[in-house]
PDB file of C-alpha atoms in Angstrom:
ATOM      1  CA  UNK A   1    -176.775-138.270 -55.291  1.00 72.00           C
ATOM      2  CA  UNK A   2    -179.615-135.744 -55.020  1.00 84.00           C
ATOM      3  CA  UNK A   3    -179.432-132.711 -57.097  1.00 92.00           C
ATOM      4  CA  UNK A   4    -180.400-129.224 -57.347  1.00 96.00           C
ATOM      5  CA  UNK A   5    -181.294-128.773 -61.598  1.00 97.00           C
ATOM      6  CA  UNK A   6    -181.627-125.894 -62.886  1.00 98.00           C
ATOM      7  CA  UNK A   7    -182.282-125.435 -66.774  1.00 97.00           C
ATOM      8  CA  UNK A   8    -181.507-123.940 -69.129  1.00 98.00           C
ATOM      9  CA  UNK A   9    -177.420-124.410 -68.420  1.00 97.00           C
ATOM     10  CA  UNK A  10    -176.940-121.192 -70.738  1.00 97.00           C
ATOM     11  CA  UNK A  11    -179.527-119.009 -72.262  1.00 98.00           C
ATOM     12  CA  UNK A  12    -178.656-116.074 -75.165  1.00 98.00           C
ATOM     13  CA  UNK A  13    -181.027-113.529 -75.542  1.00 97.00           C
ATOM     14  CA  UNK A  14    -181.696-109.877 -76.589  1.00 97.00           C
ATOM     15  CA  UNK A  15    -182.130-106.669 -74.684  1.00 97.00           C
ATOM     16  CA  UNK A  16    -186.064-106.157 -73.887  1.00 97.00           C
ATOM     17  CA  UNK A  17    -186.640-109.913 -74.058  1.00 98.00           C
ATOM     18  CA  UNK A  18    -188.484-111.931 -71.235  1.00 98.00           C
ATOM     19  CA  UNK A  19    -185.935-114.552 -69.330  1.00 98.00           C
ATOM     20  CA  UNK A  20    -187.243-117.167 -66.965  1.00 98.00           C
ATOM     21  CA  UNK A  21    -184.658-119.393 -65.548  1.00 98.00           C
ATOM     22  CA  UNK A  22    -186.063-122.370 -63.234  1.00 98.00           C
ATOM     23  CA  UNK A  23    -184.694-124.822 -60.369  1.00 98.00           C
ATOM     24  CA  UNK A  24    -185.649-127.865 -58.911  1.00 97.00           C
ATOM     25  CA  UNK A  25    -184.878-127.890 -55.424  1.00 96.00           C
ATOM     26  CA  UNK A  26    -184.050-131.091 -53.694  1.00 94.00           C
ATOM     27  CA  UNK A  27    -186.940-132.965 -52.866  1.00 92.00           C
ATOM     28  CA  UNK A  28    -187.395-132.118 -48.802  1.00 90.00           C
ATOM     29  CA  UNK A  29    -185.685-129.616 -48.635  1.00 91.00           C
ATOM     30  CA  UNK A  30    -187.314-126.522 -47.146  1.00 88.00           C
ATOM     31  CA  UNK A  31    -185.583-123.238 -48.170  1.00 91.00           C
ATOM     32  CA  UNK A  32    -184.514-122.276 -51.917  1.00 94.00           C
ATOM     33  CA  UNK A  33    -182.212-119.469 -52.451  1.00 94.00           C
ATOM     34  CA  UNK A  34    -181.520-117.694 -56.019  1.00 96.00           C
ATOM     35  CA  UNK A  35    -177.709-116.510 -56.465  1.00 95.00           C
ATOM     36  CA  UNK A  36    -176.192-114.373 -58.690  1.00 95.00           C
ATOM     37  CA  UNK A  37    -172.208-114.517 -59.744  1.00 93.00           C
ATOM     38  CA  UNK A  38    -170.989-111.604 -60.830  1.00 82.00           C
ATOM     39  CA  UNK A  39    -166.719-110.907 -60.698  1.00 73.00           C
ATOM     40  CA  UNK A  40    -167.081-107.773 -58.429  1.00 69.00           C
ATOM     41  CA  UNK A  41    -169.692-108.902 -55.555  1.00 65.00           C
ATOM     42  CA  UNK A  42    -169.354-112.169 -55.511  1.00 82.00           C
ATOM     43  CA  UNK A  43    -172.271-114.417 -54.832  1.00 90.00           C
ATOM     44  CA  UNK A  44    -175.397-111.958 -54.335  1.00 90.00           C
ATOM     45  CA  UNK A  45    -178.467-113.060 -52.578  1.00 91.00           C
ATOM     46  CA  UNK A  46    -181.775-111.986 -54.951  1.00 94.00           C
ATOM     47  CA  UNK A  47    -184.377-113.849 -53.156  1.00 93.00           C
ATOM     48  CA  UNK A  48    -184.804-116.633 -50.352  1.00 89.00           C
ATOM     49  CA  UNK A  49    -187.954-118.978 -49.673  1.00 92.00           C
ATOM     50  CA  UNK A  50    -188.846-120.780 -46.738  1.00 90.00           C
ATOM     51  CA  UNK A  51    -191.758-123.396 -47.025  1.00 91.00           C
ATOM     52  CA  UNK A  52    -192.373-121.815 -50.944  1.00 92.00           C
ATOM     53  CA  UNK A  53    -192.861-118.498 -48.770  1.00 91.00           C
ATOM     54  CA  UNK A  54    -190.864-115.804 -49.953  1.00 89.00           C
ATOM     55  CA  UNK A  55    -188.472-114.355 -47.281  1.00 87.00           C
ATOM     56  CA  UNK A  56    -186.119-111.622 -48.370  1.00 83.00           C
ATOM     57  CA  UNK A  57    -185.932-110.510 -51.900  1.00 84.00           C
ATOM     58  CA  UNK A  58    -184.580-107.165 -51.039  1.00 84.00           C
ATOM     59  CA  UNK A  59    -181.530-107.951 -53.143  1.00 85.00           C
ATOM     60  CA  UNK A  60    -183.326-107.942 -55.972  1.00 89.00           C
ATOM     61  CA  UNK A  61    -184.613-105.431 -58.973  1.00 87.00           C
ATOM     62  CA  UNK A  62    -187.752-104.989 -58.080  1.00 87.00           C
ATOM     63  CA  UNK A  63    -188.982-103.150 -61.366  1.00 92.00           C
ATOM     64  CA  UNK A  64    -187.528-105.951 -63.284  1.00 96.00           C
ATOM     65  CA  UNK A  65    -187.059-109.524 -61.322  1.00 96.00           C
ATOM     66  CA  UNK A  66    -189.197-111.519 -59.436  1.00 96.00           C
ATOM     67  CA  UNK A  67    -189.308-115.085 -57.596  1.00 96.00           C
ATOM     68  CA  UNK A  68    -191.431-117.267 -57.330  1.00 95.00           C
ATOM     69  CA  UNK A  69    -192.169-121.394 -56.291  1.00 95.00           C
ATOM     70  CA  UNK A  70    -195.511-122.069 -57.474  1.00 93.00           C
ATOM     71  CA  UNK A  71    -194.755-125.582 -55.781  1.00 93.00           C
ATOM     72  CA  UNK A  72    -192.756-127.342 -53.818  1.00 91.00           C
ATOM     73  CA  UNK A  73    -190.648-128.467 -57.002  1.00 94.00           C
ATOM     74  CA  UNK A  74    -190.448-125.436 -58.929  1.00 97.00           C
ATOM     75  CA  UNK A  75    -188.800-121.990 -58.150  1.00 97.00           C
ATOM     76  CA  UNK A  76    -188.524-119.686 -61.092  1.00 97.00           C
ATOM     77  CA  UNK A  77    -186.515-116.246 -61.603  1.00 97.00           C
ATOM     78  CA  UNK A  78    -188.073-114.563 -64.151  1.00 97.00           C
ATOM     79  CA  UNK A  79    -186.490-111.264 -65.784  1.00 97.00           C
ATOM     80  CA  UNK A  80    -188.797-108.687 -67.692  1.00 97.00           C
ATOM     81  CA  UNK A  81    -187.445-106.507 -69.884  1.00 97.00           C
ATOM     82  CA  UNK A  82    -183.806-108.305 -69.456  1.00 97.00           C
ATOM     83  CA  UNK A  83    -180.848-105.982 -69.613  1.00 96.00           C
ATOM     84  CA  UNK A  84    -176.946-106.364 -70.877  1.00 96.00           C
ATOM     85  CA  UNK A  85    -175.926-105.893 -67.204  1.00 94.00           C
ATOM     86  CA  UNK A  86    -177.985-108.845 -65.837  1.00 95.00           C
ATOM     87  CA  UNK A  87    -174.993-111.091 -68.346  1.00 95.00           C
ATOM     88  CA  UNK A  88    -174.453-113.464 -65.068  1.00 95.00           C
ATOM     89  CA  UNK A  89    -174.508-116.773 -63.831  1.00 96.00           C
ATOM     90  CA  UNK A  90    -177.921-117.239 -61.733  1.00 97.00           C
ATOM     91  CA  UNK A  91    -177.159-120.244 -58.983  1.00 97.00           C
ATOM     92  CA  UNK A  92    -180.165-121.708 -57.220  1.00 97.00           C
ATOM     93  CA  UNK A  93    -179.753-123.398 -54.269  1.00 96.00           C
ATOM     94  CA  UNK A  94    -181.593-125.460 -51.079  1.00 95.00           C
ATOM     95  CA  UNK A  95    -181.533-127.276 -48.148  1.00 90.00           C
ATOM     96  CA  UNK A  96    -182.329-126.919 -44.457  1.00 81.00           C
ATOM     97  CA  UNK A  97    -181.095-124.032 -42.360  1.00 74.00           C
ATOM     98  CA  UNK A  98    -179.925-126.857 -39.774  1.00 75.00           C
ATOM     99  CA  UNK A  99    -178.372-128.914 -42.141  1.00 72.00           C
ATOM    100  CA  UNK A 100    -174.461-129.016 -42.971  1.00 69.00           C
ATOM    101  CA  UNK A 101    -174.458-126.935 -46.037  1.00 81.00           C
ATOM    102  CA  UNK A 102    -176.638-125.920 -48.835  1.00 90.00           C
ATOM    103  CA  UNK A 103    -176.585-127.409 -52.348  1.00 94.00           C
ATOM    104  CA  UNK A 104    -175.970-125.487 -55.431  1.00 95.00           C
ATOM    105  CA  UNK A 105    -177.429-126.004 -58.478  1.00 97.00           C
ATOM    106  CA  UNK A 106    -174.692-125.474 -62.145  1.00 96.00           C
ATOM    107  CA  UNK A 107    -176.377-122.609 -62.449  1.00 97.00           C
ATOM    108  CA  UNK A 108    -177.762-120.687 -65.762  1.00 97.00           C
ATOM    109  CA  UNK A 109    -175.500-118.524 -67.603  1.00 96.00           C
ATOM    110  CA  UNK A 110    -177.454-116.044 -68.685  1.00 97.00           C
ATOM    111  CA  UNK A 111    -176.046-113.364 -71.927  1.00 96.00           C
ATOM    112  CA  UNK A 112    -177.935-110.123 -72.824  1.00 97.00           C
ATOM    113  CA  UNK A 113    -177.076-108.809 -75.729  1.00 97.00           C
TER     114      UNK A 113
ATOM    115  CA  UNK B   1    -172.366-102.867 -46.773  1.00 68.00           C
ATOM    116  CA  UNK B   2    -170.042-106.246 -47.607  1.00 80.00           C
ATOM    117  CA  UNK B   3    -170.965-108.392 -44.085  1.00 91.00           C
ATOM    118  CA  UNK B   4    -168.174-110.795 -45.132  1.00 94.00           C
ATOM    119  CA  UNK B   5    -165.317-109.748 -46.554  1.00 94.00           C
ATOM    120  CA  UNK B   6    -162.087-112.005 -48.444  1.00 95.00           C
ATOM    121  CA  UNK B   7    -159.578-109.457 -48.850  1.00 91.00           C
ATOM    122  CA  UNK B   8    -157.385-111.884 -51.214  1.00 94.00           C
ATOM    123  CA  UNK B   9    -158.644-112.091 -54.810  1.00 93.00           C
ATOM    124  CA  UNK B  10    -155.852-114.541 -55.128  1.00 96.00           C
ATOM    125  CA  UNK B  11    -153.584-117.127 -53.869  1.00 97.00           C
ATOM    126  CA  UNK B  12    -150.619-119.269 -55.655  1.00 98.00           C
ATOM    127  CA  UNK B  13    -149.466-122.058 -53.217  1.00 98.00           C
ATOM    128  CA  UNK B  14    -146.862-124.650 -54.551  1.00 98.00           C
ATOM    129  CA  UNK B  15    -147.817-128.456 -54.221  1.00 98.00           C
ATOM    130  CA  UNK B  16    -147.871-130.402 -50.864  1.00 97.00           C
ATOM    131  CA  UNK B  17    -147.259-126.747 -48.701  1.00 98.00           C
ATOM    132  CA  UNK B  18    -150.245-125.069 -46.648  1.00 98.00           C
ATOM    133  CA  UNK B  19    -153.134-122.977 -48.530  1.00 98.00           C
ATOM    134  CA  UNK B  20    -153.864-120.112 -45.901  1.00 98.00           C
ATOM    135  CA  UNK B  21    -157.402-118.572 -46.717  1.00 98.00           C
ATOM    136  CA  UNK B  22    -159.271-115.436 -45.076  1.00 98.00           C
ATOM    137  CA  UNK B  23    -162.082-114.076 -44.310  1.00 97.00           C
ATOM    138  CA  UNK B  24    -163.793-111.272 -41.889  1.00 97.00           C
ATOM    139  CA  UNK B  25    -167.401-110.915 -40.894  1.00 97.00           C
ATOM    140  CA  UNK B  26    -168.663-107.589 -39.516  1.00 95.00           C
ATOM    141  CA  UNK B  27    -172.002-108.775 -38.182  1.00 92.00           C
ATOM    142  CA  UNK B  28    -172.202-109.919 -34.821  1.00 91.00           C
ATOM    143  CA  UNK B  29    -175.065-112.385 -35.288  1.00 89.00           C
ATOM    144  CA  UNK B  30    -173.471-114.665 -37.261  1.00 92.00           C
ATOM    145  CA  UNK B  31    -173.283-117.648 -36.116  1.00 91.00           C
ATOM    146  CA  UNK B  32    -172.177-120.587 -38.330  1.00 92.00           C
ATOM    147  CA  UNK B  33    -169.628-120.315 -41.198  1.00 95.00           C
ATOM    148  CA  UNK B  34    -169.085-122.533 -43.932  1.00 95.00           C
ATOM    149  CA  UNK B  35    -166.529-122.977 -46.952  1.00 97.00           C
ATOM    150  CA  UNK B  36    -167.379-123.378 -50.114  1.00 96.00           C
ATOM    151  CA  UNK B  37    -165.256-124.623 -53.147  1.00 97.00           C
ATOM    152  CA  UNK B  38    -166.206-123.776 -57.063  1.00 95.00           C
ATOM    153  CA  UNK B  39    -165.056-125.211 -60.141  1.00 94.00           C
ATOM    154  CA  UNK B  40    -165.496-123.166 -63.343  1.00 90.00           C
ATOM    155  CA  UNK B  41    -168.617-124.022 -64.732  1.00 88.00           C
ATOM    156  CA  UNK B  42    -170.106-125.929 -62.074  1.00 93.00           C
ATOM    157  CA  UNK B  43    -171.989-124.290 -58.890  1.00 95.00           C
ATOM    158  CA  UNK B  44    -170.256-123.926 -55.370  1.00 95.00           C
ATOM    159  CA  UNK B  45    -169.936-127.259 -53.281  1.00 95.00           C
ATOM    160  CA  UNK B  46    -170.168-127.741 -49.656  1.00 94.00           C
ATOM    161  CA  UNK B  47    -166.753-128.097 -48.065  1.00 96.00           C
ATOM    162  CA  UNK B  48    -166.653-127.673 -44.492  1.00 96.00           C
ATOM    163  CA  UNK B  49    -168.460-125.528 -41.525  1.00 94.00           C
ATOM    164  CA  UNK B  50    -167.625-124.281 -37.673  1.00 95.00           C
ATOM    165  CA  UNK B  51    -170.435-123.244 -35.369  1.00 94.00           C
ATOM    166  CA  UNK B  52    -169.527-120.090 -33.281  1.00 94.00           C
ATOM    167  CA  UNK B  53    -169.477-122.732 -30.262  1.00 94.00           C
ATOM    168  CA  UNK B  54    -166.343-123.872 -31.380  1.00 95.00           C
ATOM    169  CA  UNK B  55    -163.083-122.562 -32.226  1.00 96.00           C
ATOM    170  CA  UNK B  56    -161.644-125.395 -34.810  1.00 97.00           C
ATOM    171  CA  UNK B  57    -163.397-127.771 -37.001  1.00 97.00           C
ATOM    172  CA  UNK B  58    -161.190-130.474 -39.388  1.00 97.00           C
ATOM    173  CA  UNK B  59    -161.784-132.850 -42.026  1.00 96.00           C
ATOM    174  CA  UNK B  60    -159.343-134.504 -43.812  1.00 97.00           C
ATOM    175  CA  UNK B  61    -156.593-132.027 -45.361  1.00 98.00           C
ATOM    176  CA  UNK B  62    -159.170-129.002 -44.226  1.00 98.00           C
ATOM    177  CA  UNK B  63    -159.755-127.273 -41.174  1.00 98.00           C
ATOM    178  CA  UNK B  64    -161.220-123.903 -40.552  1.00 98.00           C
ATOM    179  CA  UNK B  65    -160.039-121.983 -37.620  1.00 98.00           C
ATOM    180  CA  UNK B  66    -163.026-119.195 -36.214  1.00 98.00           C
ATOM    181  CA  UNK B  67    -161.738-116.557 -34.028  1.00 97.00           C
ATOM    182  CA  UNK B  68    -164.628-114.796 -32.827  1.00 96.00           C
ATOM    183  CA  UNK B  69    -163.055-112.057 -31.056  1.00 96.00           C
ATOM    184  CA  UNK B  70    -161.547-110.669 -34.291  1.00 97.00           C
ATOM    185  CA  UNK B  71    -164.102-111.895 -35.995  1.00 97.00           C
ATOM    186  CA  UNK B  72    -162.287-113.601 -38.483  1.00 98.00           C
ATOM    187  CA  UNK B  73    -161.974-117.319 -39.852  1.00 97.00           C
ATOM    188  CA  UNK B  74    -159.569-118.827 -41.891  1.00 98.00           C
ATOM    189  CA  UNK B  75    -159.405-122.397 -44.412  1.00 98.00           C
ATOM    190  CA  UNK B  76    -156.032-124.631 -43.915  1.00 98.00           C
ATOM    191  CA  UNK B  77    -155.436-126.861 -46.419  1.00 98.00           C
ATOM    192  CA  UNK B  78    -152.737-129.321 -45.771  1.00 98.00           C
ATOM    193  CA  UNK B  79    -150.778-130.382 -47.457  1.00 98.00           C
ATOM    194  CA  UNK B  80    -152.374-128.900 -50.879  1.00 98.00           C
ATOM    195  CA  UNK B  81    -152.748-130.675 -54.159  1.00 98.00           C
ATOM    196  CA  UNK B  82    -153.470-129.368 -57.422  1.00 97.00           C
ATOM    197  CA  UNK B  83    -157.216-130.266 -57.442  1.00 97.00           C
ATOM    198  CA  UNK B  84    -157.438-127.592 -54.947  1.00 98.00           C
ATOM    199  CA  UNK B  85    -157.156-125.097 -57.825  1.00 97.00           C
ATOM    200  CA  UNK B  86    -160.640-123.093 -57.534  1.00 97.00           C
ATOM    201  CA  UNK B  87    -162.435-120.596 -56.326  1.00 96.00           C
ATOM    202  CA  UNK B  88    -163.603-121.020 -52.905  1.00 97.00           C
ATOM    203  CA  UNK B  89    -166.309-118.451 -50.948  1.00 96.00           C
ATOM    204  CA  UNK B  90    -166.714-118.147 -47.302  1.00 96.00           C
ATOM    205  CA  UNK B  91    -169.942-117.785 -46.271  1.00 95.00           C
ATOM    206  CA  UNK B  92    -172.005-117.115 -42.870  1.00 93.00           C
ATOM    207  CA  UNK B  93    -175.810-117.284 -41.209  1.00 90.00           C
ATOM    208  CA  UNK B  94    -177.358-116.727 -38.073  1.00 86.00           C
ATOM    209  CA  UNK B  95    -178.915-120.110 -36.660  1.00 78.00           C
ATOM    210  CA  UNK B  96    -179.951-118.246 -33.519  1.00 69.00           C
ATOM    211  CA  UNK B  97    -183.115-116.748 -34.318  1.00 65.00           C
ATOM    212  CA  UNK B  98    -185.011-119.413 -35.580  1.00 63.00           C
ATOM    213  CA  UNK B  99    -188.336-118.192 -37.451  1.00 62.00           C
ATOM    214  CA  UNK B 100    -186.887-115.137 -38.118  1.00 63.00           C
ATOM    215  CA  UNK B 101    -186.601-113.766 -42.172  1.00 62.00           C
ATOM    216  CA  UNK B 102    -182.971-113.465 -41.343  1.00 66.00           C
ATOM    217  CA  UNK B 103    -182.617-117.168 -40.151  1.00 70.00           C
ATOM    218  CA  UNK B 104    -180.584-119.835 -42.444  1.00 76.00           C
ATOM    219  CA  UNK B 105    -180.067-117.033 -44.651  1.00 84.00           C
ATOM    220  CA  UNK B 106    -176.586-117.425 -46.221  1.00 88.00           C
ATOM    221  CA  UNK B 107    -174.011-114.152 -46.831  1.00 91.00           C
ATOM    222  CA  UNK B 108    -171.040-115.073 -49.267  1.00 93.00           C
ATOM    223  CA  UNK B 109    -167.754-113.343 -49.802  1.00 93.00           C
ATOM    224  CA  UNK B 110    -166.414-112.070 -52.875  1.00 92.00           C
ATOM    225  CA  UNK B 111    -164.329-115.355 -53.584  1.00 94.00           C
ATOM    226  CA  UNK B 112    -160.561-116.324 -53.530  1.00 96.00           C
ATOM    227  CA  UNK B 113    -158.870-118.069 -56.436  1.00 96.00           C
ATOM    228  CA  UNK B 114    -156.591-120.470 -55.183  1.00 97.00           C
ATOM    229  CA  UNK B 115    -153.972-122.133 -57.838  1.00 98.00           C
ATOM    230  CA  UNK B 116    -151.632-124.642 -56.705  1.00 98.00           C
ATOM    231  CA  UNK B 117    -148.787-125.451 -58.668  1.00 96.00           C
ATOM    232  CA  UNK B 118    -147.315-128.863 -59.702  1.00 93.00           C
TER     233      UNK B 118
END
């Protein structure tokens, strides 16, 4: 089956510290999304690509976060300086706006301290 | 502003009797819903969809029932097993505008935990 990776699967780090957290998207498949889990909202929408363009990012930090897919294979989330409030589990996730369903990555569970 | 909205945190069903799950959109221009289902530690998986054409979709055990009037849908699951137990997210886009910044663009819900008891 064709999978969405994203590494690392857990990631520890201190306050102030840089975080990047990167996906592989299915191979064909055009749009890439970047999820966060958190227990009050949900699943929150940070950024969205289309074609490796970036679409909507307006859920996201700007002063902090930012998205990127330097190719096709590659989306990164990086997070400079990292806070204790971004502790959450970042899901990436593509596929085609016409197709069934997206796929999820397991996501990165990320841990400021 | 929450576009989609599961106003159950929770749900405890017993084994082989119907799982009833909710959720309301407030935004007009959705038009395709999906379910969702997530394990702990694992990310969401595809369940089942409806397009805004229709008014019932099924699949097995599952169906999802769209009433677009009150705009609301809702997940059956019949009759429901104990693998059901997770958490499972409803979720809507608008396919109509396609080319748009909005289009495929996917809005979750907060998530209900469904447990079903041996």
């Amino acid at each position: 089956d064709a999978r969405v990776t994203q590494t690392p699967r857990h990631k520890v780090t201190e306050m102030g510290q840089e975080v990047t957290m990167r996906c592989q998207p299915i191979l064909g498949h055009n749009t890439v999304f970047w999820y966060r889990q958190t227990m009050m909202q949900g699943l929150e929408l940070l950024a969205y690509f289309r074609n490796r363009a970036p679409l909507d990012d307006s859920g996201m930090p700007k002063d902090r976060f930012s998205a990127e897919m330097p190719d096709a294979t590659l989306a990164t989330l990086k997070i400079q300086p990292s806070e204790p409030r971004d502790s959450a589990v970042y899901f990436c996730a593509s596929g085609s706006p016409t197709g069934a369903g997206y796929t999820f990555g397991s996501g990165t569970r990320l841990t400021v301290v | 502003d929450q576009q989609v909205k599961q106003n159950s945190p929770s749900l405890s069903v017993q084994e082989g009797r119907i799982s009833i799950l909710n959720c309301d959109y407030t935004n007009s221009m959705f038009d395709y819903f999906l379910w969702y289902k997530k394990y702990p530690a694992e990310g969401p998986t595809f369940l089942i969809s409806i397009s805004s054409i229709k008014d019932k979709n099924e699949d097995g055990r599952f169906t999802v029932f769209l009433n677009k009037s009150a705009k609301h849908l809702s997940l059956h699951i019949v009759p429901s097993q104990p693998g059901d137990s997770a958490v499972y997210f409803c979720a809507a886009t608008a396919r109509g505008n396609a080319g748009g910044t909005s289009y495929g663009k996917l809005t979750f819900g907060q998530g209900t935990i469904l447990t079903v008891h041996p």
